[in-house]
XYZ file of C-alpha atoms in Angstrom:
511
model
C -184.297 -42.836 -60.112
C -183.874 -40.939 -63.384
C -183.071 -42.296 -66.833
C -179.854 -41.080 -68.446
C -180.556 -40.922 -72.237
C -176.958 -40.537 -73.399
C -173.585 -40.979 -71.814
C -170.403 -39.513 -73.202
C -167.226 -41.310 -72.363
C -166.296 -44.882 -71.694
C -167.123 -45.261 -67.955
C -168.568 -43.535 -64.908
C -169.332 -44.323 -61.253
C -172.920 -44.352 -59.931
C -173.533 -43.064 -56.397
C -176.731 -43.127 -54.306
C -177.768 -40.591 -51.712
C -180.239 -40.993 -48.844
C -181.153 -39.632 -45.440
C -181.398 -41.863 -42.318
C -184.090 -39.540 -41.015
C -184.447 -37.007 -38.287
C -181.940 -34.151 -38.370
C -179.225 -36.314 -39.907
C -177.904 -34.959 -43.211
C -177.704 -36.787 -46.510
C -175.377 -39.772 -46.828
C -173.894 -41.183 -49.998
C -172.563 -44.520 -51.061
C -171.329 -46.404 -54.112
C -174.217 -47.935 -56.088
C -172.488 -49.242 -59.249
C -170.091 -48.705 -62.182
C -171.032 -48.120 -65.840
C -168.537 -49.273 -68.516
C -168.781 -49.275 -72.338
C -166.637 -50.812 -75.168
C -166.664 -49.986 -78.912
C -166.769 -52.993 -81.243
C -166.476 -51.064 -84.556
C -164.258 -48.017 -84.692
C -164.439 -47.280 -88.435
C -167.407 -45.954 -90.429
C -168.418 -47.523 -93.744
C -171.278 -47.097 -96.204
C -173.002 -50.090 -94.673
C -172.271 -49.095 -91.023
C -172.079 -45.275 -90.792
C -172.000 -45.376 -86.954
C -169.935 -46.796 -84.141
C -171.492 -49.881 -82.424
C -170.845 -49.904 -78.674
C -171.834 -52.182 -75.787
C -172.281 -51.117 -72.161
C -172.581 -52.838 -68.770
C -173.856 -51.547 -65.422
C -172.278 -53.355 -62.517
C -174.262 -52.728 -59.307
C -172.626 -52.794 -55.929
C -172.949 -56.389 -54.587
C -174.447 -55.428 -51.225
C -178.221 -55.388 -50.782
C -180.028 -52.069 -50.472
C -180.661 -52.241 -46.702
C -177.194 -53.607 -46.093
C -175.714 -50.546 -47.803
C -177.956 -48.235 -45.794
C -177.568 -49.886 -42.371
C -175.584 -47.010 -40.932
C -178.064 -45.045 -38.795
C -175.453 -42.970 -37.008
C -177.075 -39.869 -35.552
C -180.585 -41.356 -35.417
C -182.172 -41.425 -31.966
C -185.216 -43.641 -31.321
C -187.659 -43.145 -28.473
C -188.678 -46.653 -27.473
C -191.919 -47.391 -25.626
C -191.928 -50.621 -23.625
C -193.396 -52.367 -20.606
C -191.111 -53.926 -18.037
C -191.227 -57.711 -18.169
C -188.238 -59.679 -16.897
C -188.048 -62.230 -19.701
C -189.536 -60.332 -22.621
C -188.206 -56.824 -22.095
C -186.977 -54.748 -19.179
C -185.159 -51.406 -19.060
C -182.636 -50.218 -16.510
C -179.959 -47.542 -16.324
C -176.464 -48.941 -16.823
C -173.928 -46.809 -14.914
C -171.019 -48.304 -16.838
C -172.482 -47.378 -20.215
C -174.104 -44.243 -18.888
C -177.411 -44.903 -20.642
C -180.644 -46.872 -20.467
C -180.335 -50.488 -21.589
C -183.051 -52.901 -22.656
C -182.675 -56.529 -21.590
C -184.834 -59.602 -21.973
C -185.471 -61.353 -25.262
C -186.749 -58.295 -27.141
C -184.241 -56.072 -25.355
C -181.288 -58.214 -26.452
C -182.544 -58.198 -30.033
C -182.842 -54.411 -29.924
C -179.298 -54.110 -28.531
C -178.038 -56.198 -31.457
C -179.762 -53.795 -33.824
C -178.090 -50.875 -32.039
C -174.657 -52.461 -32.402
C -175.232 -53.288 -36.055
C -176.741 -49.949 -37.134
C -175.101 -47.584 -34.610
C -178.190 -45.618 -33.527
C -179.075 -44.416 -30.013
C -182.278 -44.764 -28.054
C -184.106 -43.858 -24.863
C -186.971 -45.719 -23.187
C -190.387 -44.561 -22.061
C -193.250 -46.474 -20.472
C -196.961 -45.889 -21.099
C -198.660 -44.197 -18.169
C -201.498 -46.722 -18.076
C -199.181 -49.747 -18.272
C -201.188 -51.371 -21.083
C -200.093 -52.901 -24.353
C -202.832 -51.084 -26.214
C -206.524 -51.380 -26.974
C -209.151 -49.177 -28.586
C -211.215 -47.715 -25.729
C -213.894 -45.116 -26.419
C -212.341 -44.243 -29.740
C -208.833 -43.754 -28.298
C -205.872 -46.097 -28.310
C -204.241 -46.806 -24.957
C -200.859 -48.141 -23.875
C -197.971 -48.768 -26.241
C -200.119 -48.240 -29.334
C -201.288 -44.878 -28.021
C -197.686 -43.729 -27.424
C -196.731 -44.460 -31.027
C -199.853 -42.925 -32.546
C -199.484 -39.754 -30.460
C -195.850 -39.333 -31.508
C -194.458 -39.811 -27.995
C -192.477 -42.842 -29.212
C -190.989 -44.008 -32.503
C -191.135 -47.773 -32.000
C -192.616 -50.437 -29.690
C -190.044 -52.888 -28.317
C -192.099 -55.397 -26.352
C -193.876 -58.711 -26.687
C -196.546 -57.094 -28.822
C -199.167 -59.527 -30.113
C -200.559 -59.068 -33.582
C -204.265 -58.300 -33.860
C -206.440 -57.120 -36.714
C -207.376 -53.809 -35.102
C -203.777 -52.960 -34.195
C -202.633 -53.791 -37.738
C -204.951 -51.050 -39.014
C -203.007 -48.297 -37.221
C -199.429 -49.615 -36.924
C -197.002 -51.694 -38.977
C -195.572 -54.874 -37.507
C -192.038 -56.011 -38.111
C -191.173 -59.573 -39.047
C -191.976 -62.115 -36.353
C -189.415 -62.353 -33.563
C -191.026 -65.123 -31.485
C -194.140 -67.286 -31.452
C -196.091 -68.072 -28.284
C -199.439 -69.387 -27.109
C -201.965 -68.638 -24.375
C -203.554 -71.073 -21.912
C -205.770 -70.910 -18.836
C -203.949 -71.168 -15.480
C -205.445 -71.822 -12.054
C -204.525 -73.227 -8.673
C -205.720 -76.829 -8.267
C -208.707 -77.147 -5.988
C -208.127 -78.694 -2.560
C -209.109 -82.344 -2.799
C -211.497 -83.946 -0.358
C -209.832 -85.785 2.511
C -211.865 -88.888 1.636
C -211.677 -90.531 -1.782
C -214.678 -92.668 -2.678
C -213.376 -93.686 -6.088
C -209.844 -94.792 -5.162
C -210.389 -98.386 -6.223
C -212.418 -97.720 -9.362
C -210.212 -95.008 -10.912
C -207.521 -97.351 -12.355
C -209.957 -98.567 -15.024
C -212.394 -96.599 -17.124
C -216.119 -97.243 -16.889
C -216.165 -99.044 -20.232
C -213.361 -101.370 -19.108
C -215.170 -102.231 -15.863
C -218.285 -103.081 -17.863
C -216.224 -105.149 -20.306
C -214.557 -107.124 -17.494
C -217.895 -107.781 -15.823
C -219.443 -109.050 -19.058
C -216.363 -111.221 -19.682
C -216.675 -112.941 -16.297
C -220.420 -113.482 -16.837
C -219.921 -114.972 -20.304
C -217.056 -117.196 -19.159
C -219.121 -118.295 -16.153
C -221.973 -119.296 -18.446
C -219.570 -121.252 -20.675
C -218.016 -122.973 -17.660
C -221.485 -123.827 -16.325
C -222.529 -125.340 -19.674
C -219.369 -127.477 -19.887
C -219.801 -128.689 -16.300
C -223.466 -129.469 -16.992
C -222.537 -131.498 -20.066
C -219.967 -133.552 -18.134
C -222.486 -134.064 -15.317
C -225.029 -135.351 -17.803
C -222.452 -137.689 -19.381
C -221.409 -139.029 -15.989
C -225.002 -139.769 -15.055
C -225.693 -141.451 -18.385
C -222.608 -143.676 -18.224
C -223.332 -144.971 -14.720
C -225.829 -147.862 -14.538
C -227.660 -148.030 -11.224
C -231.091 -148.946 -10.156
C -233.724 -146.265 -10.029
C -234.415 -146.809 -6.372
C -230.693 -146.469 -5.599
C -230.045 -143.402 -7.812
C -230.576 -140.893 -5.027
C -228.051 -142.633 -2.783
C -225.594 -142.908 -5.696
C -225.902 -139.211 -6.603
C -225.261 -138.321 -3.000
C -222.212 -140.539 -2.566
C -220.567 -140.255 -6.061
C -217.646 -137.822 -5.711
C -217.278 -136.932 -9.411
C -220.942 -136.129 -9.800
C -220.822 -133.957 -6.694
C -217.827 -132.067 -8.124
C -219.634 -131.353 -11.374
C -222.686 -130.226 -9.497
C -220.594 -127.866 -7.348
C -218.722 -126.520 -10.393
C -221.987 -125.932 -12.168
C -223.427 -124.192 -9.131
C -220.336 -122.050 -8.444
C -219.221 -121.465 -12.058
C -219.217 -117.659 -11.737
C -217.297 -117.816 -8.448
C -214.721 -120.128 -10.015
C -214.235 -117.765 -12.970
C -213.779 -114.893 -10.543
C -211.218 -116.946 -8.594
C -209.316 -117.700 -11.789
C -209.474 -114.101 -12.938
C -208.138 -112.783 -9.616
C -205.456 -115.527 -9.459
C -206.919 -117.263 -6.403
C -206.412 -120.759 -7.856
C -208.659 -123.823 -7.767
C -208.610 -126.085 -4.674
C -210.048 -129.130 -6.472
C -209.009 -129.019 -10.159
C -211.221 -130.958 -12.631
C -210.047 -133.820 -14.772
C -211.656 -132.706 -18.104
C -209.114 -130.929 -20.297
C -211.690 -128.457 -21.606
C -212.268 -127.075 -18.088
C -208.518 -127.032 -17.505
C -207.947 -125.005 -20.662
C -210.758 -122.562 -19.892
C -209.517 -122.048 -16.340
C -205.920 -121.414 -17.412
C -206.955 -118.999 -20.173
C -208.919 -116.962 -17.653
C -206.057 -117.208 -15.157
C -203.452 -115.906 -17.620
C -205.711 -113.060 -18.710
C -206.203 -112.222 -15.049
C -202.426 -112.050 -14.511
C -202.177 -109.225 -17.038
C -205.292 -107.345 -15.927
C -204.597 -107.629 -12.194
C -200.967 -106.555 -12.668
C -202.076 -103.497 -14.639
C -204.752 -102.693 -12.060
C -202.338 -103.068 -9.129
C -199.679 -100.846 -10.724
C -202.173 -98.136 -11.624
C -203.852 -98.322 -8.217
C -200.546 -97.842 -6.413
C -199.778 -94.835 -8.603
C -203.176 -93.268 -7.957
C -202.962 -93.875 -4.212
C -199.462 -92.452 -3.734
C -199.330 -89.611 -6.287
C -201.128 -86.343 -5.666
C -203.760 -85.579 -8.272
C -203.399 -81.871 -8.965
C -205.347 -81.737 -12.187
C -207.740 -78.888 -12.884
C -211.491 -79.553 -13.029
C -211.621 -77.979 -16.502
C -209.789 -78.316 -19.799
C -211.340 -75.556 -21.889
C -213.310 -72.319 -21.723
C -216.516 -74.304 -22.169
C -215.735 -76.408 -19.085
C -214.843 -73.268 -17.116
C -218.128 -71.622 -18.020
C -220.159 -74.700 -17.061
C -218.620 -74.830 -13.579
C -220.270 -71.440 -12.800
C -217.988 -70.794 -9.815
C -214.906 -69.504 -11.632
C -214.069 -66.071 -12.932
C -211.353 -65.414 -15.503
C -208.619 -62.769 -15.272
C -206.798 -61.277 -18.262
C -204.355 -58.432 -18.899
C -206.141 -55.156 -19.508
C -205.467 -53.642 -22.913
C -203.837 -56.823 -24.234
C -204.635 -59.015 -27.201
C -206.778 -61.115 -24.848
C -209.208 -58.272 -24.210
C -209.801 -57.916 -27.935
C -210.061 -61.686 -28.308
C -212.755 -62.096 -25.659
C -214.736 -59.149 -26.957
C -214.834 -60.648 -30.443
C -217.934 -62.429 -31.668
C -216.649 -65.967 -31.155
C -215.714 -65.383 -27.485
C -218.373 -62.895 -26.432
C -220.263 -65.447 -24.331
C -217.176 -66.107 -22.200
C -216.562 -62.382 -21.789
C -220.139 -61.906 -20.557
C -220.043 -64.888 -18.189
C -216.470 -64.994 -16.830
C -214.900 -61.526 -17.131
C -217.241 -58.539 -17.452
C -219.452 -59.169 -14.365
C -216.455 -58.995 -11.999
C -214.363 -56.025 -10.910
C -211.021 -57.813 -10.467
C -210.745 -59.738 -13.745
C -208.877 -56.996 -15.666
C -205.317 -56.536 -14.355
C -202.262 -54.639 -15.546
C -199.659 -57.346 -14.812
C -199.264 -61.095 -14.452
C -198.041 -60.604 -10.889
C -201.428 -59.157 -10.009
C -203.243 -62.039 -11.724
C -201.125 -64.659 -9.961
C -201.657 -62.940 -6.618
C -205.437 -63.084 -7.055
C -205.342 -66.700 -8.230
C -203.147 -67.791 -5.292
C -205.647 -66.364 -2.786
C -208.802 -67.564 -4.515
C -208.991 -71.117 -5.946
C -211.994 -70.046 -8.047
C -209.935 -67.429 -9.884
C -208.336 -68.508 -13.184
C -206.274 -66.355 -15.514
C -205.017 -66.510 -19.094
C -201.282 -66.219 -19.640
C -198.543 -66.988 -22.103
C -197.710 -70.671 -21.699
C -194.056 -70.214 -22.692
C -193.581 -67.590 -19.962
C -195.713 -68.997 -17.131
C -194.048 -72.415 -17.218
C -190.674 -70.783 -16.530
C -191.809 -69.036 -13.372
C -191.489 -71.009 -10.105
C -194.879 -69.673 -9.002
C -196.593 -70.191 -12.334
C -195.085 -73.651 -12.894
C -195.447 -75.184 -9.425
C -198.437 -73.520 -7.791
C -200.611 -73.089 -10.866
C -201.507 -75.655 -13.484
C -202.585 -75.020 -17.047
C -205.538 -76.406 -18.963
C -204.762 -78.431 -22.068
C -206.554 -76.185 -24.518
C -204.515 -73.497 -26.278
C -206.734 -70.433 -26.512
C -204.578 -68.493 -28.928
C -201.385 -68.829 -30.945
C -199.754 -65.496 -31.629
C -196.614 -63.794 -32.890
C -194.460 -61.255 -31.099
C -192.951 -58.417 -33.137
C -191.864 -54.787 -33.040
C -194.433 -52.076 -33.740
C -193.829 -49.075 -36.037
C -196.014 -46.135 -37.029
C -198.003 -46.761 -40.182
C -195.789 -46.273 -43.227
C -192.553 -45.966 -41.248
C -189.443 -46.022 -43.493
C -187.598 -48.087 -40.868
C -189.792 -51.180 -41.140
C -187.922 -52.546 -44.157
C -184.399 -52.117 -42.848
C -185.234 -53.671 -39.450
C -187.028 -56.569 -41.162
C -183.876 -57.149 -43.204
C -181.806 -57.499 -40.020
C -184.461 -59.664 -38.294
C -184.290 -62.113 -41.203
C -180.502 -62.181 -40.942
C -180.688 -62.915 -37.198
C -183.215 -65.678 -37.800
C -181.186 -67.310 -40.588
C -177.975 -67.164 -38.549
C -179.639 -68.862 -35.562
C -179.193 -65.907 -33.217
C -182.937 -65.591 -32.512
C -183.075 -69.270 -31.578
C -180.127 -68.875 -29.194
C -181.746 -65.876 -27.549
C -185.043 -67.736 -27.161
C -183.208 -70.619 -25.487
C -181.496 -68.113 -23.201
C -184.650 -66.330 -22.037
C -187.177 -69.151 -22.500
C -185.320 -72.351 -21.528
C -186.849 -75.615 -20.386
C -189.746 -75.527 -17.945
C -188.977 -74.751 -14.319
C -188.344 -77.878 -12.245
C -190.401 -77.903 -9.064
C -188.539 -78.938 -5.926
C -191.434 -80.552 -4.111
C -192.074 -84.194 -5.016
C -195.672 -85.125 -5.894
C -195.317 -88.507 -4.114
C -196.961 -88.689 -0.700
C -197.224 -91.372 2.005
C -200.322 -93.542 1.965
C -202.957 -92.343 4.394
C -206.420 -93.227 5.582
C -208.047 -91.031 2.970
C -206.586 -93.130 0.120
C -207.865 -96.471 1.491
C -211.084 -95.129 2.969
C -213.178 -97.074 0.455
C -211.623 -100.373 1.578
C -212.500 -99.640 5.220
C -216.021 -98.696 4.198
C -216.382 -102.010 2.327
C -214.983 -103.866 5.333
C -217.339 -102.114 7.742
C -220.298 -102.609 5.413
C -219.538 -106.309 5.035
C -219.176 -106.760 8.799
C -222.417 -104.849 9.403
C -224.326 -106.941 6.872
C -222.904 -110.122 8.390
C -224.088 -109.106 11.854
C -227.468 -108.093 10.435
C -227.931 -111.408 8.635
C -226.683 -113.291 11.720
C -229.289 -111.534 13.844
C -231.969 -112.285 11.286
C -230.984 -115.918 11.013
C -230.883 -116.255 14.773
C -234.353 -114.775 15.112
C -235.617 -116.981 12.273
C -234.175 -120.166 13.775
C -235.449 -119.267 17.256
C -238.905 -118.683 15.857
C -238.754 -121.940 13.859
C -237.579 -123.889 16.908
C -240.357 -122.326 19.035
C -242.955 -123.306 16.442
C -241.565 -126.827 16.282
C -241.711 -127.172 20.077
C -245.222 -125.793 20.099
C -246.240 -128.270 17.422
C -244.707 -131.135 19.379
C -246.557 -130.090 22.505
C -249.840 -129.966 20.617
C -249.251 -133.433 19.197
C -248.164 -134.989 22.524
C -250.709 -133.265 24.762
C -253.693 -135.472 23.729
C -251.590 -138.593 24.220
C -250.620 -137.490 27.696
C -254.234 -136.735 28.545
C -255.290 -140.200 27.396
C -252.592 -141.779 29.551
C -253.754 -139.781 32.497
């Protein structure tokens, strides 16, 4: 812009001129109007001049709104076919190539708004772009070499890419997670009946029963002592009285079986011979009511665990995956993930899970999913927002909980491109009007609903532990029965032998 030092006349119109680029000629448009008014028309000794005021009224439209007409400009777009993000096809009705998908629809809106034309090319290596041996590959390489003017794809932002290209404003945000096919579970489950409660809860319940059993035993002992003190009998008859007194025998049994009684109360088995003391009544009912809650929770959780398929992954993070030592990790070649894993913070995972294997770098998610479906020890990293919408990715593969990376998707322009500003202006307008949100809901709706139900009929493998306990108990019973039988036979033989030894001299004397 140039400064005008003096203007003759009362008003003039200000025009601006610019070029949209390429071979398109200069365009002009109204920029503003300059008006002036004289306040003093006469000259006096005190005021030998004419005092005037002026006002510049700029055109109300913003700069990029005034220059949105890109008629005659033709962009060469570089992109990678992806059904939801971007995909190009030739439309016979329109007679031209058309981009679809989330980024494709946004680009078509730009075309309608700014009236430019475009054609689509695809990088020969099929990569998004990484720095390999001093040369950029993929989409980034196409832009830097001049083969394309702009990248229209789900291009993640990285530090190294930002050094050679300019990103537009963010179009969409997404995250990356680890996906894998759940391992085939063993046909026999040894922990079916211990899984409903955590280890700490099992320990807490066991300690509770022990403590309550000790308390019950102490109360029963105190009542037994009081009963014996209050009864006046002769010393020589005390043994007969203790044997025949029913109340004393009850207290002795309660004291002896205090832990068993607490277990019976806790598991809601009842009490066949309830005590008269209120303190024992209260303690029993407290334990019984607590058992109602705990047993109900255990039963509900046990049923869920026995009838619902557990398809969880054996890992939740990269650290877990590395410790398993059987997995390898697949990523997209030339993507933001390759740069991420080669960075200092993730180098150990690159060396352990990716670099030693020949099939961990792929050019498409279809290839990664194909490898993971054939090999349960193959995991891959993918965009969570995209994988959950695919029937294969959502139902066959499960994702770990850890988000490896949060990233932004944007357009890519050559460094210093004059089009970055005008496209950012229209991206902001689409975001503020809610159009970007509507497009994201269109191409990235709710997660895919799997048809197959995870509920399965109860089988032998779910209750295997119960049969093992039953068989073990029966085996121990038979073992103890055999031992007792042998012990009693031996004892009876010794007794008969002893009797014979004692009676033999008497028989000899009689003879």
